[in-house]
Amino acid sequence: TFELAVPKDAPLGYWSAEVKGKAPGGEVTLYGNFRVEEYRAPQFRVDVTTPKKDLVAGEPLTATVAARYLFGGTMSDAKAKWSAHRSGASFSTPAAPDFNFTQETWWYDDREPEPMGGFFGSGDGRLDAKGELAVTAGQVEAPGEKTASYVLEGEVEDVNRQSVAGRVEVTVHPAAFYVGLRAPSGFLQAGKEAAVDAVVADVTGKRTGGRALTVSVLSRTWKSVKKKDASGGFTTLSEPVETEVWFSP
C-alpha cells in the first residue's frame, strides 16, 4: 500500500499507475487507472419524495424529483433522469418481536422464487416551472409473497453540467396484512401436542384484530430416486412431498 499526493496544479483527466515487484515466479507488474477532476461544491440539491413509504403489490410507484438552488431559486427546465431498482427485504414489527412473518418455511431449501434484485425501470425528462419532475415507474411486485425494497434515484444536471442525485426507498408488501407465527423451536416429541400462536399485523407493524384467519399444518417428506447419467453413474434426485395433517377453518 502506498499513497500519492496529487499536486494542486496537476493536469485534469485520466492518470495511470504502474507497480513492479518481484515474486517467487519472477517479476510482477500491476496497472491501475484513476481520474483527476477539479472539485466544485454543489450549487443545488435534489430531493426525491413519494406519497407513501409503504406500498402493496399491484400499486403504482410514483415519485417527485425536485431540484432547488442552495440560494433558494428553482431549477426550471433542467435535465433530469431517474432509475429504480429493487431487492429482497424482510418484515418484522416491535409489536410482535418473537413472531415470524417471512416465507422461509423450510429455510435451507426455500429458494422459490429466486431472490429478486436488479433493475426495475428508468426514464428522463426536464423539470417544470416549479423545478420538479413527476415520475411514474410502474406497478410494484412482491414475487413469492415476499417483502421487497424499491429504491428510486433521481439525478439533475445544471447548465454547467454538474450533476447531483437524490434517492428514496419504498417498502413493497405482498398484501395489506401479514400473518405472524410463533411455534416451539427445536424438535417435538411424537404424540404430544404443540401450540402455535398467530398474530395479524398491518404494513406499518401495528397488530390488528377482527381478521379471519386459517391455519394449515403440513408434513414434509422427501422422495428420492436415482437417475443414471451419461457417464454411467447415478445421481440422486430428491423432491419434497407435502401432506396436510391439520387445518383450522
JSON list of C-alpha atoms in Angstrom, two decimals:
[
{"chain": "A", "resi": 1, "resn": "THR", "atom": "CA", "xyz": [0.00, 0.00, 0.00]},
{"chain": "A", "resi": 2, "resn": "PHE", "atom": "CA", "xyz": [1.27, 3.45, -0.85]},
{"chain": "A", "resi": 3, "resn": "GLU", "atom": "CA", "xyz": [-0.10, 6.98, -1.02]},
{"chain": "A", "resi": 4, "resn": "LEU", "atom": "CA", "xyz": [0.41, 9.54, -3.73]},
{"chain": "A", "resi": 5, "resn": "ALA", "atom": "CA", "xyz": [-0.26, 13.22, -3.16]},
{"chain": "A", "resi": 6, "resn": "VAL", "atom": "CA", "xyz": [-1.71, 14.75, -6.34]},
{"chain": "A", "resi": 7, "resn": "PRO", "atom": "CA", "xyz": [-0.30, 18.28, -6.81]},
{"chain": "A", "resi": 8, "resn": "LYS", "atom": "CA", "xyz": [-2.81, 21.11, -6.80]},
{"chain": "A", "resi": 9, "resn": "ASP", "atom": "CA", "xyz": [-1.71, 22.19, -10.26]},
{"chain": "A", "resi": 10, "resn": "ALA", "atom": "CA", "xyz": [-1.81, 18.66, -11.70]},
{"chain": "A", "resi": 11, "resn": "PRO", "atom": "CA", "xyz": [-3.46, 18.36, -15.13]},
{"chain": "A", "resi": 12, "resn": "LEU", "atom": "CA", "xyz": [-7.02, 17.08, -15.12]},
{"chain": "A", "resi": 13, "resn": "GLY", "atom": "CA", "xyz": [-8.02, 13.85, -16.81]},
{"chain": "A", "resi": 14, "resn": "TYR", "atom": "CA", "xyz": [-7.17, 10.16, -16.63]},
{"chain": "A", "resi": 15, "resn": "TRP", "atom": "CA", "xyz": [-4.00, 9.02, -14.88]},
{"chain": "A", "resi": 16, "resn": "SER", "atom": "CA", "xyz": [-2.42, 5.59, -14.81]},
{"chain": "A", "resi": 17, "resn": "ALA", "atom": "CA", "xyz": [-0.24, 3.87, -12.23]},
{"chain": "A", "resi": 18, "resn": "GLU", "atom": "CA", "xyz": [2.26, 1.08, -12.73]},
{"chain": "A", "resi": 19, "resn": "VAL", "atom": "CA", "xyz": [3.76, -1.02, -9.93]},
{"chain": "A", "resi": 20, "resn": "LYS", "atom": "CA", "xyz": [6.55, -3.55, -10.41]},
{"chain": "A", "resi": 21, "resn": "GLY", "atom": "CA", "xyz": [7.79, -6.10, -7.95]},
{"chain": "A", "resi": 22, "resn": "LYS", "atom": "CA", "xyz": [9.47, -9.45, -7.59]},
{"chain": "A", "resi": 23, "resn": "ALA", "atom": "CA", "xyz": [7.68, -12.69, -6.78]},
{"chain": "A", "resi": 24, "resn": "PRO", "atom": "CA", "xyz": [8.86, -16.31, -6.48]},
{"chain": "A", "resi": 25, "resn": "GLY", "atom": "CA", "xyz": [7.89, -16.89, -10.10]},
{"chain": "A", "resi": 26, "resn": "GLY", "atom": "CA", "xyz": [9.56, -13.79, -11.45]},
{"chain": "A", "resi": 27, "resn": "GLU", "atom": "CA", "xyz": [8.77, -10.12, -11.88]},
{"chain": "A", "resi": 28, "resn": "VAL", "atom": "CA", "xyz": [5.17, -8.96, -11.44]},
{"chain": "A", "resi": 29, "resn": "THR", "atom": "CA", "xyz": [3.68, -5.78, -12.93]},
{"chain": "A", "resi": 30, "resn": "LEU", "atom": "CA", "xyz": [0.35, -4.30, -11.88]},
{"chain": "A", "resi": 31, "resn": "TYR", "atom": "CA", "xyz": [-1.55, -1.47, -13.55]},
{"chain": "A", "resi": 32, "resn": "GLY", "atom": "CA", "xyz": [-4.31, 0.82, -12.38]},
{"chain": "A", "resi": 33, "resn": "ASN", "atom": "CA", "xyz": [-6.19, 3.90, -13.62]},
{"chain": "A", "resi": 34, "resn": "PHE", "atom": "CA", "xyz": [-7.88, 6.80, -11.90]},
{"chain": "A", "resi": 35, "resn": "ARG", "atom": "CA", "xyz": [-9.29, 10.16, -12.86]},
{"chain": "A", "resi": 36, "resn": "VAL", "atom": "CA", "xyz": [-8.28, 13.59, -11.55]},
{"chain": "A", "resi": 37, "resn": "GLU", "atom": "CA", "xyz": [-11.03, 16.22, -11.59]},
{"chain": "A", "resi": 38, "resn": "GLU", "atom": "CA", "xyz": [-11.44, 19.68, -10.21]},
{"chain": "A", "resi": 39, "resn": "TYR", "atom": "CA", "xyz": [-13.74, 19.69, -7.21]},
{"chain": "A", "resi": 40, "resn": "ARG", "atom": "CA", "xyz": [-16.61, 22.12, -7.31]},
{"chain": "A", "resi": 41, "resn": "ALA", "atom": "CA", "xyz": [-19.05, 22.32, -4.43]},
{"chain": "A", "resi": 42, "resn": "PRO", "atom": "CA", "xyz": [-22.67, 21.57, -5.45]},
{"chain": "A", "resi": 43, "resn": "GLN", "atom": "CA", "xyz": [-24.72, 24.65, -6.15]},
{"chain": "A", "resi": 44, "resn": "PHE", "atom": "CA", "xyz": [-28.07, 22.90, -5.79]},
{"chain": "A", "resi": 45, "resn": "ARG", "atom": "CA", "xyz": [-29.75, 19.96, -4.09]},
{"chain": "A", "resi": 46, "resn": "VAL", "atom": "CA", "xyz": [-32.04, 17.22, -5.31]},
{"chain": "A", "resi": 47, "resn": "ASP", "atom": "CA", "xyz": [-34.83, 15.63, -3.28]},
{"chain": "A", "resi": 48, "resn": "VAL", "atom": "CA", "xyz": [-36.88, 12.60, -4.26]},
{"chain": "A", "resi": 49, "resn": "THR", "atom": "CA", "xyz": [-40.19, 12.08, -2.47]},
{"chain": "A", "resi": 50, "resn": "THR", "atom": "CA", "xyz": [-43.03, 9.56, -2.68]},
{"chain": "A", "resi": 51, "resn": "PRO", "atom": "CA", "xyz": [-46.63, 9.88, -1.46]},
{"chain": "A", "resi": 52, "resn": "LYS", "atom": "CA", "xyz": [-46.20, 6.75, 0.69]},
{"chain": "A", "resi": 53, "resn": "LYS", "atom": "CA", "xyz": [-43.22, 4.85, 2.08]},
{"chain": "A", "resi": 54, "resn": "ASP", "atom": "CA", "xyz": [-45.18, 1.57, 2.14]},
{"chain": "A", "resi": 55, "resn": "LEU", "atom": "CA", "xyz": [-46.92, 0.09, -0.90]},
{"chain": "A", "resi": 56, "resn": "VAL", "atom": "CA", "xyz": [-48.85, -3.11, -1.52]},
{"chain": "A", "resi": 57, "resn": "ALA", "atom": "CA", "xyz": [-48.05, -5.26, -4.55]},
{"chain": "A", "resi": 58, "resn": "GLY", "atom": "CA", "xyz": [-50.01, -4.04, -7.56]},
{"chain": "A", "resi": 59, "resn": "GLU", "atom": "CA", "xyz": [-49.98, -0.37, -6.56]},
{"chain": "A", "resi": 60, "resn": "PRO", "atom": "CA", "xyz": [-48.17, 2.20, -8.74]},
{"chain": "A", "resi": 61, "resn": "LEU", "atom": "CA", "xyz": [-44.76, 3.53, -7.73]},
{"chain": "A", "resi": 62, "resn": "THR", "atom": "CA", "xyz": [-44.86, 7.30, -8.16]},
{"chain": "A", "resi": 63, "resn": "ALA", "atom": "CA", "xyz": [-42.38, 9.94, -7.07]},
{"chain": "A", "resi": 64, "resn": "THR", "atom": "CA", "xyz": [-41.37, 13.57, -7.49]},
{"chain": "A", "resi": 65, "resn": "VAL", "atom": "CA", "xyz": [-37.83, 14.63, -8.32]},
{"chain": "A", "resi": 66, "resn": "ALA", "atom": "CA", "xyz": [-37.31, 18.23, -7.17]},
{"chain": "A", "resi": 67, "resn": "ALA", "atom": "CA", "xyz": [-34.21, 20.42, -7.57]},
{"chain": "A", "resi": 68, "resn": "ARG", "atom": "CA", "xyz": [-33.53, 23.76, -5.97]},
{"chain": "A", "resi": 69, "resn": "TYR", "atom": "CA", "xyz": [-30.50, 26.05, -5.89]},
{"chain": "A", "resi": 70, "resn": "LEU", "atom": "CA", "xyz": [-28.94, 26.41, -2.46]},
{"chain": "A", "resi": 71, "resn": "PHE", "atom": "CA", "xyz": [-29.66, 30.13, -2.53]},
{"chain": "A", "resi": 72, "resn": "GLY", "atom": "CA", "xyz": [-33.38, 29.33, -2.87]},
{"chain": "A", "resi": 73, "resn": "GLY", "atom": "CA", "xyz": [-34.20, 29.53, -6.59]},
{"chain": "A", "resi": 74, "resn": "THR", "atom": "CA", "xyz": [-35.96, 26.76, -8.52]},
{"chain": "A", "resi": 75, "resn": "MET", "atom": "CA", "xyz": [-34.28, 24.94, -11.41]},
{"chain": "A", "resi": 76, "resn": "SER", "atom": "CA", "xyz": [-36.85, 25.05, -14.18]},
{"chain": "A", "resi": 77, "resn": "ASP", "atom": "CA", "xyz": [-36.20, 23.24, -17.48]},
{"chain": "A", "resi": 78, "resn": "ALA", "atom": "CA", "xyz": [-33.12, 21.41, -16.14]},
{"chain": "A", "resi": 79, "resn": "LYS", "atom": "CA", "xyz": [-32.31, 17.95, -17.49]},
{"chain": "A", "resi": 80, "resn": "ALA", "atom": "CA", "xyz": [-33.33, 15.11, -15.18]},
{"chain": "A", "resi": 81, "resn": "LYS", "atom": "CA", "xyz": [-33.33, 11.33, -15.23]},
{"chain": "A", "resi": 82, "resn": "TRP", "atom": "CA", "xyz": [-34.45, 8.62, -12.84]},
{"chain": "A", "resi": 83, "resn": "SER", "atom": "CA", "xyz": [-33.93, 4.92, -12.27]},
{"chain": "A", "resi": 84, "resn": "ALA", "atom": "CA", "xyz": [-35.50, 2.37, -9.94]},
{"chain": "A", "resi": 85, "resn": "HIS", "atom": "CA", "xyz": [-34.03, -0.87, -8.59]},
{"chain": "A", "resi": 86, "resn": "ARG", "atom": "CA", "xyz": [-35.48, -3.49, -6.29]},
{"chain": "A", "resi": 87, "resn": "SER", "atom": "CA", "xyz": [-34.14, -6.09, -3.89]},
{"chain": "A", "resi": 88, "resn": "GLY", "atom": "CA", "xyz": [-35.42, -8.56, -1.34]},
{"chain": "A", "resi": 89, "resn": "ALA", "atom": "CA", "xyz": [-36.36, -7.35, 2.14]},
{"chain": "A", "resi": 90, "resn": "SER", "atom": "CA", "xyz": [-37.92, -8.69, 5.31]},
{"chain": "A", "resi": 91, "resn": "PHE", "atom": "CA", "xyz": [-40.78, -7.66, 7.58]},
{"chain": "A", "resi": 92, "resn": "SER", "atom": "CA", "xyz": [-40.85, -7.59, 11.36]},
{"chain": "A", "resi": 93, "resn": "THR", "atom": "CA", "xyz": [-42.51, -5.47, 14.00]},
{"chain": "A", "resi": 94, "resn": "PRO", "atom": "CA", "xyz": [-41.67, -4.48, 17.59]},
{"chain": "A", "resi": 95, "resn": "ALA", "atom": "CA", "xyz": [-45.33, -5.20, 18.38]},
{"chain": "A", "resi": 96, "resn": "ALA", "atom": "CA", "xyz": [-44.62, -8.94, 17.91]},
{"chain": "A", "resi": 97, "resn": "PRO", "atom": "CA", "xyz": [-40.83, -9.37, 18.14]},
{"chain": "A", "resi": 98, "resn": "ASP", "atom": "CA", "xyz": [-40.84, -13.15, 18.58]},
{"chain": "A", "resi": 99, "resn": "PHE", "atom": "CA", "xyz": [-43.18, -13.91, 15.68]},
{"chain": "A", "resi": 100, "resn": "ASN", "atom": "CA", "xyz": [-42.01, -14.97, 12.22]},
{"chain": "A", "resi": 101, "resn": "PHE", "atom": "CA", "xyz": [-43.57, -13.08, 9.28]},
{"chain": "A", "resi": 102, "resn": "THR", "atom": "CA", "xyz": [-41.34, -14.39, 6.49]},
{"chain": "A", "resi": 103, "resn": "GLN", "atom": "CA", "xyz": [-41.89, -17.05, 3.83]},
{"chain": "A", "resi": 104, "resn": "GLU", "atom": "CA", "xyz": [-38.77, -19.03, 4.75]},
{"chain": "A", "resi": 105, "resn": "THR", "atom": "CA", "xyz": [-40.75, -22.04, 5.90]},
{"chain": "A", "resi": 106, "resn": "TRP", "atom": "CA", "xyz": [-38.15, -24.67, 5.09]},
{"chain": "A", "resi": 107, "resn": "TRP", "atom": "CA", "xyz": [-35.08, -22.45, 5.45]},
{"chain": "A", "resi": 108, "resn": "TYR", "atom": "CA", "xyz": [-32.26, -24.10, 3.50]},
{"chain": "A", "resi": 109, "resn": "ASP", "atom": "CA", "xyz": [-34.31, -25.30, 0.51]},
{"chain": "A", "resi": 110, "resn": "ASP", "atom": "CA", "xyz": [-36.76, -22.40, 0.26]},
{"chain": "A", "resi": 111, "resn": "ARG", "atom": "CA", "xyz": [-35.43, -20.90, -2.96]},
{"chain": "A", "resi": 112, "resn": "GLU", "atom": "CA", "xyz": [-38.65, -20.34, -4.90]},
{"chain": "A", "resi": 113, "resn": "PRO", "atom": "CA", "xyz": [-38.81, -17.90, -6.42]},
{"chain": "A", "resi": 114, "resn": "GLU", "atom": "CA", "xyz": [-35.16, -16.99, -6.84]},
{"chain": "A", "resi": 115, "resn": "PRO", "atom": "CA", "xyz": [-34.04, -13.93, -4.85]},
{"chain": "A", "resi": 116, "resn": "MET", "atom": "CA", "xyz": [-35.25, -10.79, -6.54]},
{"chain": "A", "resi": 117, "resn": "GLY", "atom": "CA", "xyz": [-33.00, -7.90, -7.40]},
{"chain": "A", "resi": 118, "resn": "GLY", "atom": "CA", "xyz": [-31.84, -5.61, -10.11]},
{"chain": "A", "resi": 119, "resn": "PHE", "atom": "CA", "xyz": [-33.25, -3.05, -12.48]},
{"chain": "A", "resi": 120, "resn": "PHE", "atom": "CA", "xyz": [-36.95, -2.10, -12.39]},
{"chain": "A", "resi": 121, "resn": "GLY", "atom": "CA", "xyz": [-37.33, 0.98, -14.61]},
{"chain": "A", "resi": 122, "resn": "SER", "atom": "CA", "xyz": [-35.87, 4.29, -15.77]},
{"chain": "A", "resi": 123, "resn": "GLY", "atom": "CA", "xyz": [-36.75, 7.46, -17.63]},
{"chain": "A", "resi": 124, "resn": "ASP", "atom": "CA", "xyz": [-35.77, 11.08, -18.23]},
{"chain": "A", "resi": 125, "resn": "GLY", "atom": "CA", "xyz": [-37.27, 14.49, -18.84]},
{"chain": "A", "resi": 126, "resn": "ARG", "atom": "CA", "xyz": [-36.96, 18.14, -17.93]},
{"chain": "A", "resi": 127, "resn": "LEU", "atom": "CA", "xyz": [-38.02, 19.89, -14.75]},
{"chain": "A", "resi": 128, "resn": "ASP", "atom": "CA", "xyz": [-41.17, 22.01, -14.90]},
{"chain": "A", "resi": 129, "resn": "ALA", "atom": "CA", "xyz": [-41.55, 25.63, -13.80]},
{"chain": "A", "resi": 130, "resn": "LYS", "atom": "CA", "xyz": [-41.54, 24.50, -10.16]},
{"chain": "A", "resi": 131, "resn": "GLY", "atom": "CA", "xyz": [-38.29, 22.62, -10.62]},
{"chain": "A", "resi": 132, "resn": "GLU", "atom": "CA", "xyz": [-40.00, 19.24, -10.40]},
{"chain": "A", "resi": 133, "resn": "LEU", "atom": "CA", "xyz": [-40.31, 16.08, -12.48]},
{"chain": "A", "resi": 134, "resn": "ALA", "atom": "CA", "xyz": [-43.23, 13.69, -11.90]},
{"chain": "A", "resi": 135, "resn": "VAL", "atom": "CA", "xyz": [-42.23, 10.04, -12.10]},
{"chain": "A", "resi": 136, "resn": "THR", "atom": "CA", "xyz": [-44.47, 7.01, -12.69]},
{"chain": "A", "resi": 137, "resn": "ALA", "atom": "CA", "xyz": [-42.26, 3.93, -12.52]},
{"chain": "A", "resi": 138, "resn": "GLY", "atom": "CA", "xyz": [-44.97, 1.25, -12.91]},
{"chain": "A", "resi": 139, "resn": "GLN", "atom": "CA", "xyz": [-46.79, -1.26, -10.73]},
{"chain": "A", "resi": 140, "resn": "VAL", "atom": "CA", "xyz": [-44.69, -2.78, -7.98]},
{"chain": "A", "resi": 141, "resn": "GLU", "atom": "CA", "xyz": [-44.45, -6.52, -7.37]},
{"chain": "A", "resi": 142, "resn": "ALA", "atom": "CA", "xyz": [-43.67, -8.86, -4.47]},
{"chain": "A", "resi": 143, "resn": "PRO", "atom": "CA", "xyz": [-42.82, -12.22, -6.11]},
{"chain": "A", "resi": 144, "resn": "GLY", "atom": "CA", "xyz": [-43.34, -15.27, -3.95]},
{"chain": "A", "resi": 145, "resn": "GLU", "atom": "CA", "xyz": [-45.37, -13.19, -1.48]},
{"chain": "A", "resi": 146, "resn": "LYS", "atom": "CA", "xyz": [-42.13, -11.82, -0.09]},
{"chain": "A", "resi": 147, "resn": "THR", "atom": "CA", "xyz": [-41.40, -8.27, 1.02]},
{"chain": "A", "resi": 148, "resn": "ALA", "atom": "CA", "xyz": [-39.35, -6.14, -1.38]},
{"chain": "A", "resi": 149, "resn": "SER", "atom": "CA", "xyz": [-37.41, -2.88, -1.22]},
{"chain": "A", "resi": 150, "resn": "TYR", "atom": "CA", "xyz": [-37.57, -0.42, -4.12]},
{"chain": "A", "resi": 151, "resn": "VAL", "atom": "CA", "xyz": [-35.03, 2.41, -4.40]},
{"chain": "A", "resi": 152, "resn": "LEU", "atom": "CA", "xyz": [-35.77, 5.24, -6.81]},
{"chain": "A", "resi": 153, "resn": "GLU", "atom": "CA", "xyz": [-32.97, 7.67, -7.64]},
{"chain": "A", "resi": 154, "resn": "GLY", "atom": "CA", "xyz": [-33.31, 10.99, -9.43]},
{"chain": "A", "resi": 155, "resn": "GLU", "atom": "CA", "xyz": [-30.40, 12.90, -10.97]},
{"chain": "A", "resi": 156, "resn": "VAL", "atom": "CA", "xyz": [-30.47, 16.51, -12.21]},
{"chain": "A", "resi": 157, "resn": "GLU", "atom": "CA", "xyz": [-27.88, 18.32, -14.34]},
{"chain": "A", "resi": 158, "resn": "ASP", "atom": "CA", "xyz": [-27.46, 22.11, -14.31]},
{"chain": "A", "resi": 159, "resn": "VAL", "atom": "CA", "xyz": [-26.25, 24.43, -17.09]},
{"chain": "A", "resi": 160, "resn": "ASN", "atom": "CA", "xyz": [-22.64, 23.80, -16.02]},
{"chain": "A", "resi": 161, "resn": "ARG", "atom": "CA", "xyz": [-23.14, 20.04, -16.47]},
{"chain": "A", "resi": 162, "resn": "GLN", "atom": "CA", "xyz": [-22.80, 19.43, -12.77]},
{"chain": "A", "resi": 163, "resn": "SER", "atom": "CA", "xyz": [-24.97, 16.50, -11.66]},
{"chain": "A", "resi": 164, "resn": "VAL", "atom": "CA", "xyz": [-26.50, 15.95, -8.24]},
{"chain": "A", "resi": 165, "resn": "ALA", "atom": "CA", "xyz": [-28.64, 12.96, -7.25]},
{"chain": "A", "resi": 166, "resn": "GLY", "atom": "CA", "xyz": [-31.14, 12.09, -4.55]},
{"chain": "A", "resi": 167, "resn": "ARG", "atom": "CA", "xyz": [-32.96, 8.90, -3.71]},
{"chain": "A", "resi": 168, "resn": "VAL", "atom": "CA", "xyz": [-35.84, 7.45, -1.77]},
{"chain": "A", "resi": 169, "resn": "GLU", "atom": "CA", "xyz": [-36.62, 3.92, -0.56]},
{"chain": "A", "resi": 170, "resn": "VAL", "atom": "CA", "xyz": [-40.07, 2.34, -0.56]},
{"chain": "A", "resi": 171, "resn": "THR", "atom": "CA", "xyz": [-41.07, -0.96, 1.03]},
{"chain": "A", "resi": 172, "resn": "VAL", "atom": "CA", "xyz": [-43.41, -3.14, -1.01]},
{"chain": "A", "resi": 173, "resn": "HIS", "atom": "CA", "xyz": [-45.58, -5.62, 0.85]},
{"chain": "A", "resi": 174, "resn": "PRO", "atom": "CA", "xyz": [-47.25, -8.71, -0.65]},
{"chain": "A", "resi": 175, "resn": "ALA", "atom": "CA", "xyz": [-50.60, -7.80, 0.96]},
{"chain": "A", "resi": 176, "resn": "ALA", "atom": "CA", "xyz": [-52.19, -5.24, 3.25]},
{"chain": "A", "resi": 177, "resn": "PHE", "atom": "CA", "xyz": [-51.77, -7.56, 6.24]},
{"chain": "A", "resi": 178, "resn": "TYR", "atom": "CA", "xyz": [-49.16, -10.04, 7.46]},
{"chain": "A", "resi": 179, "resn": "VAL", "atom": "CA", "xyz": [-49.67, -13.22, 9.44]},
{"chain": "A", "resi": 180, "resn": "GLY", "atom": "CA", "xyz": [-47.00, -13.93, 12.03]},
{"chain": "A", "resi": 181, "resn": "LEU", "atom": "CA", "xyz": [-46.50, -17.35, 13.60]},
{"chain": "A", "resi": 182, "resn": "ARG", "atom": "CA", "xyz": [-44.75, -18.43, 16.77]},
{"chain": "A", "resi": 183, "resn": "ALA", "atom": "CA", "xyz": [-44.02, -22.12, 17.20]},
{"chain": "A", "resi": 184, "resn": "PRO", "atom": "CA", "xyz": [-41.86, -24.19, 19.54]},
{"chain": "A", "resi": 185, "resn": "SER", "atom": "CA", "xyz": [-38.24, -24.26, 18.47]},
{"chain": "A", "resi": 186, "resn": "GLY", "atom": "CA", "xyz": [-36.13, -27.37, 18.11]},
{"chain": "A", "resi": 187, "resn": "PHE", "atom": "CA", "xyz": [-37.57, -30.90, 17.97]},
{"chain": "A", "resi": 188, "resn": "LEU", "atom": "CA", "xyz": [-41.04, -32.02, 19.03]},
{"chain": "A", "resi": 189, "resn": "GLN", "atom": "CA", "xyz": [-42.00, -35.38, 20.52]},
{"chain": "A", "resi": 190, "resn": "ALA", "atom": "CA", "xyz": [-44.41, -37.56, 18.56]},
{"chain": "A", "resi": 191, "resn": "GLY", "atom": "CA", "xyz": [-47.81, -37.95, 20.18]},
{"chain": "A", "resi": 192, "resn": "LYS", "atom": "CA", "xyz": [-47.60, -34.74, 22.20]},
{"chain": "A", "resi": 193, "resn": "GLU", "atom": "CA", "xyz": [-49.48, -31.55, 21.44]},
{"chain": "A", "resi": 194, "resn": "ALA", "atom": "CA", "xyz": [-47.63, -28.40, 20.36]},
{"chain": "A", "resi": 195, "resn": "ALA", "atom": "CA", "xyz": [-49.05, -24.89, 20.48]},
{"chain": "A", "resi": 196, "resn": "VAL", "atom": "CA", "xyz": [-48.71, -22.48, 17.55]},
{"chain": "A", "resi": 197, "resn": "ASP", "atom": "CA", "xyz": [-49.56, -18.82, 18.15]},
{"chain": "A", "resi": 198, "resn": "ALA", "atom": "CA", "xyz": [-50.68, -16.47, 15.37]},
{"chain": "A", "resi": 199, "resn": "VAL", "atom": "CA", "xyz": [-50.93, -12.71, 15.05]},
{"chain": "A", "resi": 200, "resn": "VAL", "atom": "CA", "xyz": [-52.04, -10.30, 12.31]},
{"chain": "A", "resi": 201, "resn": "ALA", "atom": "CA", "xyz": [-50.24, -7.00, 11.62]},
{"chain": "A", "resi": 202, "resn": "ASP", "atom": "CA", "xyz": [-50.70, -4.29, 9.00]},
{"chain": "A", "resi": 203, "resn": "VAL", "atom": "CA", "xyz": [-47.87, -2.94, 6.82]},
{"chain": "A", "resi": 204, "resn": "THR", "atom": "CA", "xyz": [-46.97, -0.34, 9.47]},
{"chain": "A", "resi": 205, "resn": "GLY", "atom": "CA", "xyz": [-46.37, -3.11, 12.01]},
{"chain": "A", "resi": 206, "resn": "LYS", "atom": "CA", "xyz": [-49.48, -2.43, 14.08]},
{"chain": "A", "resi": 207, "resn": "ARG", "atom": "CA", "xyz": [-51.26, -5.52, 15.42]},
{"chain": "A", "resi": 208, "resn": "THR", "atom": "CA", "xyz": [-54.87, -5.75, 14.24]},
{"chain": "A", "resi": 209, "resn": "GLY", "atom": "CA", "xyz": [-57.81, -7.77, 15.47]},
{"chain": "A", "resi": 210, "resn": "GLY", "atom": "CA", "xyz": [-61.07, -8.96, 13.97]},
{"chain": "A", "resi": 211, "resn": "ARG", "atom": "CA", "xyz": [-59.45, -10.63, 10.95]},
{"chain": "A", "resi": 212, "resn": "ALA", "atom": "CA", "xyz": [-60.49, -14.10, 9.78]},
{"chain": "A", "resi": 213, "resn": "LEU", "atom": "CA", "xyz": [-57.53, -16.47, 9.91]},
{"chain": "A", "resi": 214, "resn": "THR", "atom": "CA", "xyz": [-56.99, -20.05, 8.74]},
{"chain": "A", "resi": 215, "resn": "VAL", "atom": "CA", "xyz": [-54.00, -22.18, 9.73]},
{"chain": "A", "resi": 216, "resn": "SER", "atom": "CA", "xyz": [-52.72, -25.31, 7.98]},
{"chain": "A", "resi": 217, "resn": "VAL", "atom": "CA", "xyz": [-50.05, -27.66, 9.30]},
{"chain": "A", "resi": 218, "resn": "LEU", "atom": "CA", "xyz": [-48.11, -29.57, 6.66]},
{"chain": "A", "resi": 219, "resn": "SER", "atom": "CA", "xyz": [-45.88, -32.60, 6.98]},
{"chain": "A", "resi": 220, "resn": "ARG", "atom": "CA", "xyz": [-42.99, -32.66, 4.54]},
{"chain": "A", "resi": 221, "resn": "THR", "atom": "CA", "xyz": [-41.18, -35.81, 3.48]},
{"chain": "A", "resi": 222, "resn": "TRP", "atom": "CA", "xyz": [-38.64, -36.34, 0.74]},
{"chain": "A", "resi": 223, "resn": "LYS", "atom": "CA", "xyz": [-38.99, -38.69, -2.21]},
{"chain": "A", "resi": 224, "resn": "SER", "atom": "CA", "xyz": [-35.62, -39.67, -3.65]},
{"chain": "A", "resi": 225, "resn": "VAL", "atom": "CA", "xyz": [-34.86, -41.56, -6.86]},
{"chain": "A", "resi": 226, "resn": "LYS", "atom": "CA", "xyz": [-31.60, -42.49, -8.56]},
{"chain": "A", "resi": 227, "resn": "LYS", "atom": "CA", "xyz": [-31.12, -41.37, -12.16]},
{"chain": "A", "resi": 228, "resn": "LYS", "atom": "CA", "xyz": [-28.47, -42.76, -14.45]},
{"chain": "A", "resi": 229, "resn": "ASP", "atom": "CA", "xyz": [-26.40, -40.08, -16.16]},
{"chain": "A", "resi": 230, "resn": "ALA", "atom": "CA", "xyz": [-24.50, -40.05, -19.47]},
{"chain": "A", "resi": 231, "resn": "SER", "atom": "CA", "xyz": [-21.27, -41.30, -17.84]},
{"chain": "A", "resi": 232, "resn": "GLY", "atom": "CA", "xyz": [-22.95, -44.42, -16.49]},
{"chain": "A", "resi": 233, "resn": "GLY", "atom": "CA", "xyz": [-23.04, -43.19, -12.93]},
{"chain": "A", "resi": 234, "resn": "PHE", "atom": "CA", "xyz": [-26.09, -42.45, -10.83]},
{"chain": "A", "resi": 235, "resn": "THR", "atom": "CA", "xyz": [-27.36, -39.15, -9.43]},
{"chain": "A", "resi": 236, "resn": "THR", "atom": "CA", "xyz": [-29.84, -38.94, -6.58]},
{"chain": "A", "resi": 237, "resn": "LEU", "atom": "CA", "xyz": [-32.74, -36.58, -7.19]},
{"chain": "A", "resi": 238, "resn": "SER", "atom": "CA", "xyz": [-34.97, -35.55, -4.31]},
{"chain": "A", "resi": 239, "resn": "GLU", "atom": "CA", "xyz": [-38.25, -33.69, -4.28]},
{"chain": "A", "resi": 240, "resn": "PRO", "atom": "CA", "xyz": [-40.50, -32.71, -1.36]},
{"chain": "A", "resi": 241, "resn": "VAL", "atom": "CA", "xyz": [-43.90, -34.25, -0.74]},
{"chain": "A", "resi": 242, "resn": "GLU", "atom": "CA", "xyz": [-46.22, -32.24, 1.49]},
{"chain": "A", "resi": 243, "resn": "THR", "atom": "CA", "xyz": [-49.27, -33.63, 3.28]},
{"chain": "A", "resi": 244, "resn": "GLU", "atom": "CA", "xyz": [-51.79, -31.57, 5.23]},
{"chain": "A", "resi": 245, "resn": "VAL", "atom": "CA", "xyz": [-52.11, -33.02, 8.74]},
{"chain": "A", "resi": 246, "resn": "TRP", "atom": "CA", "xyz": [-54.19, -30.32, 10.41]},
{"chain": "A", "resi": 247, "resn": "PHE", "atom": "CA", "xyz": [-56.45, -27.50, 9.27]},
{"chain": "A", "resi": 248, "resn": "SER", "atom": "CA", "xyz": [-58.18, -24.71, 11.17]},
{"chain": "A", "resi": 249, "resn": "PRO", "atom": "CA", "xyz": [-61.14, -23.24, 9.23]}
]
